[in-house]
Amino acid sequence: MAEIITDFKDIISRLEDDAEYYGEYGSQFLHNSDIYKLLNNPADYDQPQEDTLPMLIGRTFHEMILFNNLTQPYIDASTRSTKIYKNELSEYDQDIVLLKKEYDQVADLREKTMFHPLMVDVLGDPKIKKEIPNVGYLTDNNILWACKADILTEDYVYDIKTTSSLSG
């Protein structure tokens, strides 16, 4: 039987580092993204997943909102099948890079979001914390789950999401 951990401070401290959270150390915990895999295709549960366009758009939006990082890479090509895209993609250590028109759409969405009254209040709060990890047991099966709150205020937890579908 696995040891029951009751003091999570050291674990949480390590998970504050994105390399630890998203790397080998963090992979020992279940995450929200594992739920879909476990329910729909358990054989793929621990398999590496290549970036998809929706994942890349979501990560770019996340970086733009939380860290005002507007320097995400993009390639100024009409499609991913052009020579321009294929040649420039080799300059990046990624399987997929946004097209400029996709980057512009995400940047436009960021502008609209940043000026929404709720986001103005939340992001203007000097007490907010960003990217706060936590771990815990969610059921009595003694499996540790890890999560990161995108934005934590004194009253709420905010999780920034983008989606092209509300079905899953």
Coordinates of C-alpha atoms in Angstrom, one line a residue:
M1 CA 0.0 0.0 0.0
A2 CA 1.3 3.4 -0.9
E3 CA 2.5 5.8 1.8
I4 CA -0.1 8.5 2.7
I5 CA 1.5 11.9 2.4
T6 CA 0.1 14.5 4.8
D7 CA 2.6 17.3 4.4
F8 CA 2.6 18.7 0.8
K9 CA 4.8 21.7 1.3
D10 CA 7.9 20.2 -0.4
I11 CA 5.9 18.8 -3.3
I12 CA 4.1 22.1 -3.9
S13 CA 7.4 23.9 -3.7
R14 CA 8.9 21.7 -6.5
L15 CA 5.7 22.0 -8.6
E16 CA 6.1 25.8 -8.6
D17 CA 8.8 25.2 -11.3
D18 CA 7.1 24.6 -14.6
A19 CA 9.9 22.2 -15.6
E20 CA 9.1 20.1 -12.6
Y21 CA 5.3 20.4 -12.9
Y22 CA 5.2 19.5 -16.6
G23 CA 8.2 17.2 -16.5
E24 CA 9.0 13.8 -15.0
Y25 CA 8.4 14.9 -11.4
G26 CA 4.9 16.2 -12.1
S27 CA 4.0 13.1 -14.2
Q28 CA 3.7 11.0 -11.0
F29 CA 0.5 12.9 -10.2
L30 CA -2.8 12.7 -11.9
H31 CA -4.0 16.0 -13.6
N32 CA -7.2 17.3 -14.9
S33 CA -6.1 16.5 -18.4
D34 CA -5.7 12.9 -17.5
I35 CA -9.5 12.5 -16.8
Y36 CA -10.4 12.6 -20.5
K37 CA -7.8 10.1 -21.4
L38 CA -8.7 7.7 -18.7
L39 CA -12.4 7.9 -19.5
N40 CA -12.1 7.8 -23.3
N41 CA -8.9 5.9 -24.1
P42 CA -7.1 4.5 -21.1
A43 CA -4.4 2.9 -23.3
D44 CA -3.2 6.5 -24.1
Y45 CA -3.2 7.6 -20.5
D46 CA 0.6 7.8 -20.1
Q47 CA 1.6 8.3 -23.7
P48 CA 3.2 11.5 -24.8
Q49 CA 0.8 13.8 -26.6
E50 CA 1.9 16.0 -29.6
D51 CA 0.8 19.6 -29.6
T52 CA -2.4 20.3 -31.4
L53 CA -3.5 23.6 -32.8
P54 CA -6.2 24.1 -30.0
M55 CA -3.5 23.3 -27.4
L56 CA -1.1 25.9 -29.0
I57 CA -3.8 28.5 -29.2
G58 CA -4.8 27.9 -25.6
R59 CA -1.2 28.1 -24.3
T60 CA -0.6 31.3 -26.3
F61 CA -3.8 32.9 -24.9
H62 CA -2.7 31.8 -21.4
E63 CA 0.7 33.4 -21.8
M64 CA -0.8 36.6 -23.2
I65 CA -3.3 37.0 -20.4
L66 CA -1.3 35.9 -17.4
F67 CA 2.1 37.2 -18.3
N68 CA 1.4 39.8 -21.0
N69 CA 3.7 37.7 -23.2
L70 CA 3.1 39.0 -26.7
T71 CA 6.2 37.4 -28.1
Q72 CA 4.9 34.0 -29.0
P73 CA 6.2 32.6 -32.2
Y74 CA 4.2 32.6 -35.4
I75 CA 4.9 32.1 -39.1
D76 CA 3.6 34.5 -41.7
A77 CA 2.3 32.0 -44.2
S78 CA -1.1 31.3 -45.6
T79 CA -1.3 27.7 -44.6
R80 CA 0.9 25.0 -43.0
S81 CA 1.4 23.3 -46.3
T82 CA 3.4 26.1 -47.9
K83 CA 7.1 26.1 -48.4
I84 CA 7.4 29.2 -46.3
Y85 CA 5.8 27.5 -43.3
K86 CA 7.7 24.3 -43.7
N87 CA 11.1 26.1 -44.0
E88 CA 10.5 28.4 -41.1
L89 CA 9.1 25.6 -38.8
S90 CA 12.6 24.1 -38.8
E91 CA 13.8 27.2 -36.9
Y92 CA 11.6 26.3 -33.9
D93 CA 11.9 23.4 -31.5
Q94 CA 8.2 22.7 -32.0
D95 CA 6.0 20.4 -34.1
I96 CA 3.5 23.2 -34.8
V97 CA 3.7 27.0 -34.8
L98 CA 0.8 29.4 -35.1
L99 CA 0.2 31.1 -38.5
K100 CA 0.3 34.9 -38.3
K101 CA -3.5 35.1 -38.9
E102 CA -4.0 32.7 -35.9
Y103 CA -1.7 34.7 -33.7
D104 CA -3.6 37.9 -34.7
Q105 CA -6.9 36.2 -33.7
V106 CA -5.5 35.2 -30.3
A107 CA -4.1 38.7 -29.8
D108 CA -7.5 40.2 -30.6
L109 CA -9.2 37.8 -28.2
R110 CA -6.6 38.9 -25.5
E111 CA -7.4 42.6 -26.1
K112 CA -11.2 41.9 -25.7
T113 CA -10.6 39.8 -22.6
M114 CA -8.2 42.3 -21.0
F115 CA -10.7 45.1 -21.2
H116 CA -13.7 43.1 -19.9
P117 CA -14.7 44.7 -16.6
L118 CA -14.3 41.4 -14.7
M119 CA -10.8 40.9 -16.0
V120 CA -9.8 44.5 -15.3
D121 CA -10.9 44.0 -11.7
V122 CA -9.2 40.6 -11.3
L123 CA -5.9 41.4 -13.0
G124 CA -5.8 44.8 -11.3
D125 CA -6.0 43.3 -7.8
P126 CA -2.5 43.6 -6.3
K127 CA -3.1 40.5 -4.1
I128 CA -3.7 38.0 -7.0
K129 CA -1.4 35.1 -7.3
K130 CA -0.7 33.4 -10.7
E131 CA 0.1 29.8 -11.5
I132 CA -0.3 28.4 -8.0
P133 CA 0.2 24.6 -7.8
N134 CA -1.5 22.3 -5.3
V135 CA -1.7 18.6 -4.6
G136 CA -4.1 16.4 -2.7
Y137 CA -6.2 13.3 -2.5
L138 CA -9.5 13.8 -4.2
T139 CA -10.9 10.3 -3.4
D140 CA -10.1 7.6 -0.9
N141 CA -8.0 5.6 -3.4
N142 CA -4.8 7.3 -2.2
I143 CA -3.8 8.7 -5.6
L144 CA -2.3 12.2 -5.5
W145 CA -3.7 14.8 -7.9
A146 CA -1.9 17.9 -8.9
C147 CA -3.3 21.1 -10.3
K148 CA -2.3 24.7 -11.0
A149 CA -4.7 27.6 -10.4
D150 CA -4.2 30.1 -13.2
I151 CA -5.3 33.0 -11.0
L152 CA -6.0 32.9 -7.2
T153 CA -7.7 35.7 -5.4
E154 CA -8.8 35.9 -1.8
D155 CA -12.3 34.8 -2.9
Y156 CA -12.0 32.9 -6.2
V157 CA -9.9 30.5 -8.4
Y158 CA -9.8 31.3 -12.1
D159 CA -8.9 28.8 -14.7
I160 CA -8.3 30.4 -18.2
K161 CA -9.6 28.3 -21.0
T162 CA -10.1 28.5 -24.7
T163 CA -12.3 26.1 -26.7
S164 CA -13.7 25.6 -30.0
S165 CA -16.2 23.1 -28.6
L166 CA -18.2 22.9 -25.4
S167 CA -18.8 19.2 -25.7
G168 CA -15.7 18.0 -23.8

